[in-house]
């Protein structure tokens, strides 16, 4: 079980996402999870070993490290990524529930069921409308909330996003105020700013997706109110074309992340 | 042999679970297994190297570490994950037994192999009870072994060969405490999910039995 398994789980959700959702997922896997695993973990790998305090007092280094880093950056990011990925599971569960209902209808031999076989139900892509729209929109909302909460927690715990070179510590058992030096402060600052920037991009993508969904919802409502006679076949053809395009985009996105494993 | 095996096991169980059971599997995968492997293991990785005592006496650090951490948090966590996932195997075995029976008799004995009724319902309920039991036992073990879920910065140790009472400092105590609380929270959530699934199944099948007997009475 690792980040690759998370990719497999979320890849399934990709099929039912909007185009912006698919871009968000790609950004998440390439610019956040991959960077975390391949680069950031190495930078923070030796953080306590190379945290050096100007004292021979045993225990002082441990206590000062614990005081300045109650929870390491790298662990906070990992938790943030896990929490931010989880709302997509709500959508996956809703889709699975719908598929289950359709399979049940099909098995009962319901005449309303328009599918020819179970395989078609399994492969079918659901449109984001009705209750699925609400689930999808709430998942985006929760994603936004988690991103914002973690960004704030970061800012609050570390007084901004800069990693200082030197920290002064006088926690017991340090005999006086001692100088403690952080390992690789500039590299850590660079990666912190990078991760914050990508977080902000993800927040913007989520906001854009939310606006898109809301706009689509209101447009659909006003169309229904203003034009009760609609042409379902024509609409379906347009939507099928859009679906095919989305499939192509998702396939190319999948191919770019398929080689990734940790 | 690694955590991938547990992942495959739980994916297999997912097929025969109720809706709440699937939520339980998702919580275990993402909030427990993934957090353990991707995050928690690294915190406890160098716990012995970074455990420092204010003394030069050789052997004192080793002895004190062993005294305060008879079984490391991270090992207990791993054991808990394994034990809590294992009762689901009972359900898998029962379904395999049903399949075998059908093959042996060469005809359809059950309406659907994965349908939770009759014997499979009992097996499923027993697996839920066992899961909940293991969760509670491990939480209790954590609580008893470490005097609550706190990780102190400093512990005082006076076991031979330490010459006197020496101060020993634990590495990353705050981070360890945060993740222990996270473990307790997710365990609690899993206990709640198991208990709701148990009540749901008992309620559903009592209603079914009651309706059946009611119909029979009136026929």
CSV table of C-alpha atoms in Angstrom, one decimal:
chain,number,residue,atom,x,y,z
A,1,UNK,CA,0.0,0.0,0.0
A,2,UNK,CA,1.6,3.3,-1.1
A,3,UNK,CA,0.9,6.3,-3.1
A,4,UNK,CA,0.6,4.2,-6.2
A,5,UNK,CA,-2.4,2.4,-4.7
A,6,UNK,CA,-4.0,5.8,-4.0
A,7,UNK,CA,-3.4,6.6,-7.7
A,8,UNK,CA,-5.3,3.4,-8.7
A,9,UNK,CA,-8.2,4.3,-6.4
A,10,UNK,CA,-8.5,7.8,-7.7
A,11,UNK,CA,-7.9,6.9,-11.3
A,12,UNK,CA,-11.3,5.3,-11.3
A,13,UNK,CA,-12.9,8.6,-10.2
A,14,UNK,CA,-11.2,10.3,-13.1
A,15,UNK,CA,-13.6,8.9,-15.6
A,16,UNK,CA,-16.5,10.7,-14.0
A,17,UNK,CA,-14.8,14.0,-13.4
A,18,UNK,CA,-15.1,17.2,-15.4
A,19,UNK,CA,-12.1,18.4,-17.5
A,20,UNK,CA,-10.9,20.7,-14.7
A,21,UNK,CA,-11.2,17.8,-12.3
A,22,UNK,CA,-8.9,15.7,-14.5
A,23,UNK,CA,-6.4,18.6,-14.6
A,24,UNK,CA,-6.6,18.8,-10.8
A,25,UNK,CA,-5.9,15.1,-10.5
A,26,UNK,CA,-2.9,15.3,-12.8
A,27,UNK,CA,-1.5,18.3,-10.9
A,28,UNK,CA,-2.0,16.4,-7.6
A,29,UNK,CA,-0.1,13.4,-8.8
A,30,UNK,CA,2.7,14.9,-10.7
A,31,UNK,CA,3.4,18.2,-8.9
A,32,UNK,CA,2.6,17.1,-5.4
A,33,UNK,CA,2.7,13.4,-4.7
A,34,UNK,CA,5.6,12.7,-7.1
A,35,UNK,CA,7.6,15.7,-5.8
A,36,UNK,CA,6.9,14.7,-2.2
A,37,UNK,CA,8.1,11.1,-2.8
A,38,UNK,CA,11.0,11.7,-5.2
A,39,UNK,CA,12.5,14.9,-3.9
A,40,UNK,CA,11.0,16.4,-0.7
A,41,UNK,CA,11.4,13.2,1.4
A,42,UNK,CA,15.2,13.2,0.6
A,43,UNK,CA,15.6,16.8,1.6
A,44,UNK,CA,13.9,16.2,5.0
A,45,UNK,CA,15.3,12.7,5.4
A,46,UNK,CA,18.2,13.7,7.6
A,47,UNK,CA,16.5,16.5,9.4
A,48,UNK,CA,17.1,15.4,13.0
A,49,UNK,CA,20.5,13.9,12.4
A,50,UNK,CA,21.8,17.1,10.9
A,51,UNK,CA,20.0,19.4,13.3
A,52,UNK,CA,23.0,20.6,15.3
A,53,UNK,CA,22.9,22.6,18.6
A,54,UNK,CA,25.9,24.4,20.0
A,55,UNK,CA,26.1,22.5,23.2
A,56,UNK,CA,27.3,19.1,24.5
A,57,UNK,CA,24.4,18.8,26.9
A,58,UNK,CA,22.7,15.5,26.1
A,59,UNK,CA,19.1,15.8,25.4
A,60,UNK,CA,19.2,19.5,24.5
A,61,UNK,CA,19.1,18.8,20.7
A,62,UNK,CA,16.2,16.4,21.0
A,63,UNK,CA,14.2,18.9,23.1
A,64,UNK,CA,14.9,21.9,20.9
A,65,UNK,CA,14.1,19.9,17.7
A,66,UNK,CA,10.8,18.8,19.2
A,67,UNK,CA,10.1,22.4,20.3
A,68,UNK,CA,10.7,23.9,16.9
A,69,UNK,CA,9.2,21.1,14.8
A,70,UNK,CA,6.1,19.7,16.6
A,71,UNK,CA,5.2,18.0,13.3
A,72,UNK,CA,7.6,17.9,10.4
A,73,UNK,CA,6.8,19.7,7.1
A,74,UNK,CA,7.0,16.4,5.2
A,75,UNK,CA,4.4,14.7,7.5
A,76,UNK,CA,2.0,17.7,7.3
A,77,UNK,CA,2.2,17.5,3.5
A,78,UNK,CA,1.6,13.8,3.4
A,79,UNK,CA,-1.5,14.2,5.7
A,80,UNK,CA,-2.7,17.1,3.5
A,81,UNK,CA,-2.4,15.0,0.4
A,82,UNK,CA,-4.3,12.1,2.0
A,83,UNK,CA,-7.1,14.4,3.3
A,84,UNK,CA,-7.4,16.3,0.0
A,85,UNK,CA,-7.6,13.1,-2.0
A,86,UNK,CA,-10.3,11.5,0.2
A,87,UNK,CA,-13.4,13.5,-0.9
A,88,UNK,CA,-13.0,12.1,-4.4
A,89,UNK,CA,-13.9,8.7,-2.8
A,90,UNK,CA,-17.4,10.1,-2.0
A,91,UNK,CA,-17.9,10.4,-5.8
A,92,UNK,CA,-16.5,6.9,-6.3
A,93,UNK,CA,-18.9,5.5,-3.7
A,94,UNK,CA,-21.9,7.2,-5.2
A,95,UNK,CA,-21.0,5.9,-8.7
A,96,UNK,CA,-20.5,2.4,-7.3
A,97,UNK,CA,-23.9,2.7,-5.6
A,98,UNK,CA,-25.6,3.8,-8.9
A,99,UNK,CA,-24.0,1.0,-10.8
A,100,UNK,CA,-25.1,-1.5,-8.1
A,101,UNK,CA,-28.7,-0.2,-8.5
A,102,UNK,CA,-28.6,-0.5,-12.3
A,103,UNK,CA,-27.2,-4.0,-12.1
A,104,UNK,CA,-30.0,-4.9,-9.7
A,105,UNK,CA,-32.6,-3.5,-12.1
A,106,UNK,CA,-31.0,-5.3,-15.0
A,107,UNK,CA,-31.0,-8.6,-13.1
A,108,UNK,CA,-34.7,-8.2,-12.1
A,109,UNK,CA,-35.4,-7.8,-15.8
A,110,UNK,CA,-36.8,-4.3,-15.4
A,111,UNK,CA,-38.1,-3.1,-18.8
A,112,UNK,CA,-37.1,0.5,-17.9
A,113,UNK,CA,-33.4,-0.6,-17.9
A,114,UNK,CA,-31.9,0.4,-21.2
A,115,UNK,CA,-28.7,-1.7,-21.0
A,116,UNK,CA,-28.0,-4.8,-23.0
A,117,UNK,CA,-25.6,-6.5,-20.6
A,118,UNK,CA,-23.7,-6.1,-17.3
A,119,UNK,CA,-20.5,-5.1,-19.1
A,120,UNK,CA,-22.2,-2.0,-20.5
A,121,UNK,CA,-23.3,-1.0,-17.0
A,122,UNK,CA,-19.7,-1.5,-15.7
A,123,UNK,CA,-18.2,0.6,-18.4
A,124,UNK,CA,-20.8,3.3,-18.4
A,125,UNK,CA,-19.8,6.9,-17.6
A,126,UNK,CA,-22.3,8.8,-15.5
A,127,UNK,CA,-23.1,12.4,-16.2
A,128,UNK,CA,-22.7,14.8,-13.3
A,129,UNK,CA,-26.3,15.6,-12.7
A,130,UNK,CA,-29.0,15.0,-10.1
A,131,UNK,CA,-27.7,13.6,-6.8
A,132,UNK,CA,-24.3,12.9,-8.3
A,133,UNK,CA,-23.9,16.7,-8.9
A,134,UNK,CA,-24.5,17.3,-5.2
A,135,UNK,CA,-22.0,14.6,-4.2
A,136,UNK,CA,-19.4,16.0,-6.6
A,137,UNK,CA,-19.9,19.6,-5.5
A,138,UNK,CA,-19.7,18.7,-1.8
A,139,UNK,CA,-16.5,16.7,-2.6
A,140,UNK,CA,-14.9,19.8,-4.2
A,141,UNK,CA,-16.1,21.9,-1.2
A,142,UNK,CA,-14.4,19.6,1.3
A,143,UNK,CA,-11.2,19.5,-0.8
A,144,UNK,CA,-11.1,23.3,-0.6
A,145,UNK,CA,-11.7,23.3,3.1
A,146,UNK,CA,-9.0,20.8,3.7
A,147,UNK,CA,-6.5,22.6,1.5
A,148,UNK,CA,-7.2,25.9,3.3
A,149,UNK,CA,-7.0,24.3,6.8
A,150,UNK,CA,-3.7,22.7,6.1
A,151,UNK,CA,-2.2,25.9,4.5
A,152,UNK,CA,-3.3,27.8,7.6
A,153,UNK,CA,-1.9,25.2,10.0
A,154,UNK,CA,1.4,25.4,8.1
A,155,UNK,CA,1.5,29.2,8.3
A,156,UNK,CA,0.5,29.2,12.0
A,157,UNK,CA,2.9,26.5,13.1
A,158,UNK,CA,6.0,27.8,11.3
A,159,UNK,CA,5.4,31.5,11.4
A,160,UNK,CA,5.3,31.9,7.6
A,161,UNK,CA,6.9,29.7,5.0
A,162,UNK,CA,10.6,30.5,5.5
A,163,UNK,CA,13.0,28.0,7.1
A,164,UNK,CA,15.5,29.9,9.2
A,165,UNK,CA,19.1,28.9,9.4
A,166,UNK,CA,19.5,29.5,13.1
A,167,UNK,CA,17.1,29.0,15.9
A,168,UNK,CA,17.7,30.1,19.5
A,169,UNK,CA,16.6,27.5,22.1
A,170,UNK,CA,16.5,27.7,25.9
A,171,UNK,CA,14.2,24.7,26.7
A,172,UNK,CA,15.3,22.5,29.7
A,173,UNK,CA,17.8,20.8,29.8
A,174,UNK,CA,19.7,23.2,27.6
A,175,UNK,CA,21.9,25.1,30.1
A,176,UNK,CA,21.4,28.6,28.5
A,177,UNK,CA,20.1,29.9,25.3
A,178,UNK,CA,21.8,27.8,22.7
A,179,UNK,CA,22.2,28.3,18.9
A,180,UNK,CA,20.6,25.4,16.9
A,181,UNK,CA,21.2,25.1,13.2
A,182,UNK,CA,18.7,23.6,10.8
A,183,UNK,CA,20.1,21.4,8.0
A,184,UNK,CA,19.5,22.6,4.3
A,185,UNK,CA,17.4,25.6,5.2
A,186,UNK,CA,17.4,27.1,1.7
A,187,UNK,CA,16.5,23.9,-0.1
A,188,UNK,CA,13.7,23.4,2.5
A,189,UNK,CA,12.4,27.0,1.9
A,190,UNK,CA,12.4,26.4,-1.9
A,191,UNK,CA,10.4,23.2,-1.6
A,192,UNK,CA,8.0,24.7,1.0
A,193,UNK,CA,7.3,27.6,-1.4
A,194,UNK,CA,6.9,25.2,-4.3
A,195,UNK,CA,4.4,23.1,-2.4
A,196,UNK,CA,2.5,26.1,-1.2
A,197,UNK,CA,2.4,27.4,-4.8
A,198,UNK,CA,1.0,24.2,-6.1
A,199,UNK,CA,-1.5,24.0,-3.3
A,200,UNK,CA,-2.7,27.5,-4.3
A,201,UNK,CA,-3.0,26.3,-8.0
A,202,UNK,CA,-5.1,23.4,-6.8
A,203,UNK,CA,-7.3,25.7,-4.8
A,204,UNK,CA,-7.8,27.9,-7.9
A,205,UNK,CA,-8.6,24.8,-10.0
A,206,UNK,CA,-11.1,23.7,-7.4
A,207,UNK,CA,-12.7,27.1,-7.2
A,208,UNK,CA,-12.9,27.2,-11.1
A,209,UNK,CA,-14.5,23.8,-11.1
A,210,UNK,CA,-17.0,24.8,-8.5
A,211,UNK,CA,-18.0,27.9,-10.5
A,212,UNK,CA,-18.2,25.8,-13.7
A,213,UNK,CA,-20.5,23.3,-12.0
A,214,UNK,CA,-22.7,26.1,-10.5
A,215,UNK,CA,-22.9,27.9,-13.8
A,216,UNK,CA,-23.9,24.7,-15.6
A,217,UNK,CA,-26.5,24.0,-13.0
A,218,UNK,CA,-28.1,27.4,-13.2
A,219,UNK,CA,-28.0,27.4,-17.0
A,220,UNK,CA,-29.6,24.0,-17.2
A,221,UNK,CA,-32.3,25.1,-14.8
A,222,UNK,CA,-33.0,28.3,-16.8
A,223,UNK,CA,-33.1,26.3,-20.0
A,224,UNK,CA,-35.6,23.8,-18.5
A,225,UNK,CA,-37.7,26.6,-17.2
A,226,UNK,CA,-37.6,28.6,-20.5
A,227,UNK,CA,-37.7,25.7,-23.0
A,228,UNK,CA,-39.7,22.6,-21.8
A,229,UNK,CA,-39.4,20.9,-25.2
A,230,UNK,CA,-35.8,19.8,-25.7
A,231,UNK,CA,-34.3,17.5,-28.2
A,232,UNK,CA,-32.7,14.6,-26.2
A,233,UNK,CA,-31.1,12.9,-29.2
A,234,UNK,CA,-29.2,16.0,-30.3
A,235,UNK,CA,-28.2,16.8,-26.7
A,236,UNK,CA,-27.0,13.2,-26.2
A,237,UNK,CA,-24.9,13.4,-29.4
A,238,UNK,CA,-23.2,16.6,-28.2
A,239,UNK,CA,-22.6,15.0,-24.8
A,240,UNK,CA,-21.3,11.8,-26.3
A,241,UNK,CA,-18.7,13.9,-28.3
A,242,UNK,CA,-17.7,15.8,-25.1
A,243,UNK,CA,-17.4,12.4,-23.4
A,244,UNK,CA,-15.1,11.1,-26.1
A,245,UNK,CA,-13.0,14.1,-25.8
A,246,UNK,CA,-12.8,13.8,-22.1
A,247,UNK,CA,-11.9,10.1,-22.4
A,248,UNK,CA,-9.0,11.1,-24.7
A,249,UNK,CA,-7.8,13.8,-22.3
A,250,UNK,CA,-8.1,11.4,-19.4
A,251,UNK,CA,-6.2,8.6,-21.3
A,252,UNK,CA,-3.4,11.0,-22.1
A,253,UNK,CA,-3.3,12.1,-18.5
A,254,UNK,CA,-3.3,8.5,-17.3
A,255,UNK,CA,-0.4,7.7,-19.7
A,256,UNK,CA,1.7,10.5,-18.2
A,257,UNK,CA,1.3,9.3,-14.7
A,258,UNK,CA,1.2,5.5,-15.4
A,259,UNK,CA,5.0,5.2,-15.1
A,260,UNK,CA,4.9,6.6,-11.6
A,261,UNK,CA,5.3,4.4,-8.7
A,262,UNK,CA,7.0,4.8,-5.3
B,1,UNK,CA,5.3,-10.5,1.4
B,2,UNK,CA,4.3,-7.0,2.4
B,3,UNK,CA,1.4,-4.7,3.0
B,4,UNK,CA,0.3,-5.3,-0.6
B,5,UNK,CA,-1.0,-8.7,0.6
B,6,UNK,CA,-3.2,-7.1,3.2
B,7,UNK,CA,-4.4,-4.7,0.5
B,8,UNK,CA,-5.4,-7.5,-1.8
B,9,UNK,CA,-7.1,-9.4,1.1
B,10,UNK,CA,-9.2,-6.4,1.9
B,11,UNK,CA,-10.1,-5.7,-1.7
B,12,UNK,CA,-11.3,-9.3,-1.9
B,13,UNK,CA,-13.4,-8.9,1.2
B,14,UNK,CA,-14.9,-5.7,-0.2
B,15,UNK,CA,-17.0,-7.7,-2.7
B,16,UNK,CA,-19.0,-9.5,0.0
B,17,UNK,CA,-19.4,-6.5,2.3
B,18,UNK,CA,-22.4,-4.3,3.0
B,19,UNK,CA,-22.2,-0.5,2.3
B,20,UNK,CA,-20.9,0.3,5.8
B,21,UNK,CA,-18.3,-2.5,5.4
B,22,UNK,CA,-17.0,-0.9,2.2
B,23,UNK,CA,-16.7,2.5,4.1
B,24,UNK,CA,-14.7,0.5,6.8
B,25,UNK,CA,-12.4,-0.9,4.1
B,26,UNK,CA,-11.8,2.6,2.6
B,27,UNK,CA,-11.1,4.1,6.1
B,28,UNK,CA,-8.6,1.2,6.9
B,29,UNK,CA,-6.9,1.6,3.5
B,30,UNK,CA,-6.5,5.3,3.4
B,31,UNK,CA,-6.5,6.6,7.0
B,32,UNK,CA,-4.7,3.7,8.6
B,33,UNK,CA,-2.6,1.7,6.2
B,34,UNK,CA,-1.5,4.5,3.9
B,35,UNK,CA,-0.8,6.9,6.8
B,36,UNK,CA,1.2,4.1,8.5
B,37,UNK,CA,3.3,3.3,5.5
B,38,UNK,CA,3.7,6.8,4.0
B,39,UNK,CA,4.0,8.8,7.2
B,40,UNK,CA,4.3,7.1,10.5
B,41,UNK,CA,7.0,4.5,9.8
B,42,UNK,CA,9.5,7.3,9.1
B,43,UNK,CA,8.8,9.0,12.4
B,44,UNK,CA,9.7,5.9,14.4
B,45,UNK,CA,12.5,4.8,12.0
B,46,UNK,CA,15.5,5.9,14.1
B,47,UNK,CA,13.9,6.0,17.5
B,48,UNK,CA,16.7,4.0,19.2
B,49,UNK,CA,19.5,6.0,17.6
B,50,UNK,CA,17.9,9.2,18.6
B,51,UNK,CA,17.0,8.1,22.1
B,52,UNK,CA,19.6,10.0,24.2
B,53,UNK,CA,20.5,9.6,27.9
B,54,UNK,CA,22.6,12.1,29.9
B,55,UNK,CA,25.3,9.6,30.7
B,56,UNK,CA,28.4,8.0,29.2
B,57,UNK,CA,27.9,4.6,30.8
B,58,UNK,CA,27.8,2.0,27.9
B,59,UNK,CA,24.6,-0.1,27.9
B,60,UNK,CA,22.6,2.4,29.9
B,61,UNK,CA,20.8,3.8,26.9
B,62,UNK,CA,19.9,0.4,25.6
B,63,UNK,CA,18.6,-0.8,28.9
B,64,UNK,CA,16.5,2.3,29.5
B,65,UNK,CA,15.0,2.2,26.0
B,66,UNK,CA,14.1,-1.4,26.4
B,67,UNK,CA,12.5,-0.6,29.8
B,68,UNK,CA,10.4,2.2,28.5
B,69,UNK,CA,9.5,0.7,25.1
B,70,UNK,CA,9.0,-3.0,25.6
B,71,UNK,CA,7.2,-3.1,22.2
B,72,UNK,CA,7.5,0.0,20.1
B,73,UNK,CA,4.4,2.1,19.2
B,74,UNK,CA,4.9,1.4,15.5
B,75,UNK,CA,5.1,-2.3,16.0
B,76,UNK,CA,1.9,-2.4,18.1
B,77,UNK,CA,0.3,-0.3,15.3
B,78,UNK,CA,1.3,-2.8,12.6
B,79,UNK,CA,0.1,-5.7,14.7
B,80,UNK,CA,-3.2,-3.9,15.3
B,81,UNK,CA,-3.6,-3.4,11.5
B,82,UNK,CA,-3.0,-7.0,10.8
B,83,UNK,CA,-5.2,-8.4,13.5
B,84,UNK,CA,-8.1,-6.1,12.7
B,85,UNK,CA,-8.0,-7.0,9.0
B,86,UNK,CA,-7.8,-10.8,9.6
B,87,UNK,CA,-11.4,-11.6,10.7
B,88,UNK,CA,-12.5,-10.6,7.2
B,89,UNK,CA,-10.8,-13.8,6.1
B,90,UNK,CA,-13.6,-15.8,7.8
B,91,UNK,CA,-16.1,-14.4,5.3
B,92,UNK,CA,-13.8,-15.2,2.4
B,93,UNK,CA,-13.4,-18.8,3.6
B,94,UNK,CA,-17.1,-19.2,4.0
B,95,UNK,CA,-17.9,-18.0,0.5
B,96,UNK,CA,-15.2,-20.3,-0.8
B,97,UNK,CA,-16.7,-23.2,1.2
B,98,UNK,CA,-20.1,-22.4,-0.4
B,99,UNK,CA,-18.5,-22.4,-3.9
B,100,UNK,CA,-16.9,-25.8,-3.1
B,101,UNK,CA,-20.2,-27.3,-2.0
B,102,UNK,CA,-22.0,-26.1,-5.1
B,103,UNK,CA,-19.2,-27.7,-7.3
B,104,UNK,CA,-19.4,-30.9,-5.3
B,105,UNK,CA,-23.2,-31.2,-5.6
B,106,UNK,CA,-23.0,-30.0,-9.2
B,107,UNK,CA,-26.1,-27.8,-8.8
B,108,UNK,CA,-27.1,-24.4,-7.5
B,109,UNK,CA,-27.5,-24.6,-3.7
B,110,UNK,CA,-27.5,-20.9,-2.9
B,111,UNK,CA,-29.5,-18.0,-4.4
B,112,UNK,CA,-26.3,-16.0,-4.7
B,113,UNK,CA,-22.8,-17.0,-3.3
B,114,UNK,CA,-22.1,-13.6,-1.8
B,115,UNK,CA,-25.6,-13.0,-0.4
B,116,UNK,CA,-25.4,-12.4,3.4
B,117,UNK,CA,-27.9,-14.8,4.8
B,118,UNK,CA,-28.1,-17.9,6.8
B,119,UNK,CA,-24.6,-19.3,7.8
B,120,UNK,CA,-22.8,-16.4,6.0
B,121,UNK,CA,-24.7,-13.9,8.1
B,122,UNK,CA,-23.4,-15.6,11.3
B,123,UNK,CA,-19.9,-15.7,10.0
B,124,UNK,CA,-20.1,-12.0,9.0
B,125,UNK,CA,-21.4,-11.1,12.5
B,126,UNK,CA,-18.7,-13.1,14.2
B,127,UNK,CA,-16.1,-11.3,12.0
B,128,UNK,CA,-17.5,-7.9,13.0
B,129,UNK,CA,-17.4,-8.8,16.7
B,130,UNK,CA,-13.9,-10.1,16.4
B,131,UNK,CA,-12.7,-6.9,14.6
B,132,UNK,CA,-14.3,-4.7,17.2
B,133,UNK,CA,-12.8,-6.9,20.0
B,134,UNK,CA,-9.3,-6.6,18.5
B,135,UNK,CA,-9.6,-2.9,18.1
B,136,UNK,CA,-10.6,-2.5,21.8
B,137,UNK,CA,-7.9,-4.9,23.0
B,138,UNK,CA,-5.1,-3.0,21.2
B,139,UNK,CA,-6.3,0.4,22.3
B,140,UNK,CA,-6.3,-0.9,25.9
B,141,UNK,CA,-2.9,-2.4,25.4
B,142,UNK,CA,-1.6,1.0,24.1
B,143,UNK,CA,-3.2,2.7,27.1
B,144,UNK,CA,-1.8,0.3,29.6
B,145,UNK,CA,1.8,0.0,28.2
B,146,UNK,CA,2.4,3.6,27.8
B,147,UNK,CA,0.3,5.2,30.6
B,148,UNK,CA,-2.2,6.8,28.3
B,149,UNK,CA,-1.4,8.1,24.8
B,150,UNK,CA,1.1,10.7,25.8
B,151,UNK,CA,4.8,10.6,24.8
B,152,UNK,CA,6.9,12.4,27.3
B,153,UNK,CA,10.0,14.4,26.3
B,154,UNK,CA,12.0,13.2,29.3
B,155,UNK,CA,12.0,9.9,31.2
B,156,UNK,CA,14.0,9.2,34.3
B,157,UNK,CA,15.8,5.8,34.4
B,158,UNK,CA,17.8,4.1,37.1
B,159,UNK,CA,18.2,0.5,35.9
B,160,UNK,CA,21.6,-1.2,36.0
B,161,UNK,CA,24.1,-0.5,34.5
B,162,UNK,CA,23.0,3.2,34.8
B,163,UNK,CA,25.0,4.6,37.7
B,164,UNK,CA,22.2,6.8,39.2
B,165,UNK,CA,18.9,8.1,38.0
B,166,UNK,CA,19.6,9.5,34.6
B,167,UNK,CA,17.6,11.7,32.3
B,168,UNK,CA,16.7,10.2,29.0
B,169,UNK,CA,15.2,12.1,26.1
B,170,UNK,CA,12.9,10.7,23.6
B,171,UNK,CA,13.1,12.0,20.0
B,172,UNK,CA,10.2,13.7,18.3
B,173,UNK,CA,7.7,13.2,21.2
B,174,UNK,CA,5.1,15.8,20.0
B,175,UNK,CA,5.0,14.3,16.5
B,176,UNK,CA,4.7,10.8,17.9
B,177,UNK,CA,1.9,11.9,20.2
B,178,UNK,CA,0.0,13.6,17.4
B,179,UNK,CA,0.1,10.4,15.3
B,180,UNK,CA,-0.9,8.3,18.3
B,181,UNK,CA,-4.0,10.4,18.8
B,182,UNK,CA,-4.6,10.0,15.0
B,183,UNK,CA,-4.4,6.3,15.5
B,184,UNK,CA,-6.8,6.4,18.4
B,185,UNK,CA,-9.3,8.5,16.4
B,186,UNK,CA,-9.2,6.2,13.4
B,187,UNK,CA,-9.5,3.1,15.6
B,188,UNK,CA,-12.5,4.8,17.3
B,189,UNK,CA,-14.1,5.5,13.9
B,190,UNK,CA,-13.6,1.9,12.8
B,191,UNK,CA,-15.2,0.7,16.1
B,192,UNK,CA,-18.2,3.0,15.5
B,193,UNK,CA,-18.5,1.7,11.9
B,194,UNK,CA,-18.3,-1.9,13.0
B,195,UNK,CA,-20.9,-1.4,15.7
B,196,UNK,CA,-23.3,0.4,13.3
B,197,UNK,CA,-22.9,-2.4,10.7
B,198,UNK,CA,-23.6,-5.0,13.4
B,199,UNK,CA,-26.8,-3.2,14.5
B,200,UNK,CA,-27.9,-2.6,10.9
B,201,UNK,CA,-27.5,-6.3,10.0
B,202,UNK,CA,-29.2,-7.6,13.2
B,203,UNK,CA,-32.0,-5.1,12.7
B,204,UNK,CA,-32.5,-5.9,9.0
B,205,UNK,CA,-32.6,-9.7,9.6
B,206,UNK,CA,-34.9,-9.5,12.6
B,207,UNK,CA,-37.3,-7.5,10.6
B,208,UNK,CA,-37.0,-10.1,7.8
B,209,UNK,CA,-37.6,-13.0,10.2
B,210,UNK,CA,-40.5,-11.2,11.8
B,211,UNK,CA,-42.2,-10.5,8.4
B,212,UNK,CA,-41.7,-14.1,7.3
B,213,UNK,CA,-43.3,-15.5,10.5
B,214,UNK,CA,-46.1,-12.9,10.2
B,215,UNK,CA,-46.8,-13.9,6.6
B,216,UNK,CA,-46.7,-17.6,7.6
B,217,UNK,CA,-49.2,-17.0,10.4
B,218,UNK,CA,-51.7,-15.3,8.2
B,219,UNK,CA,-51.5,-18.0,5.5
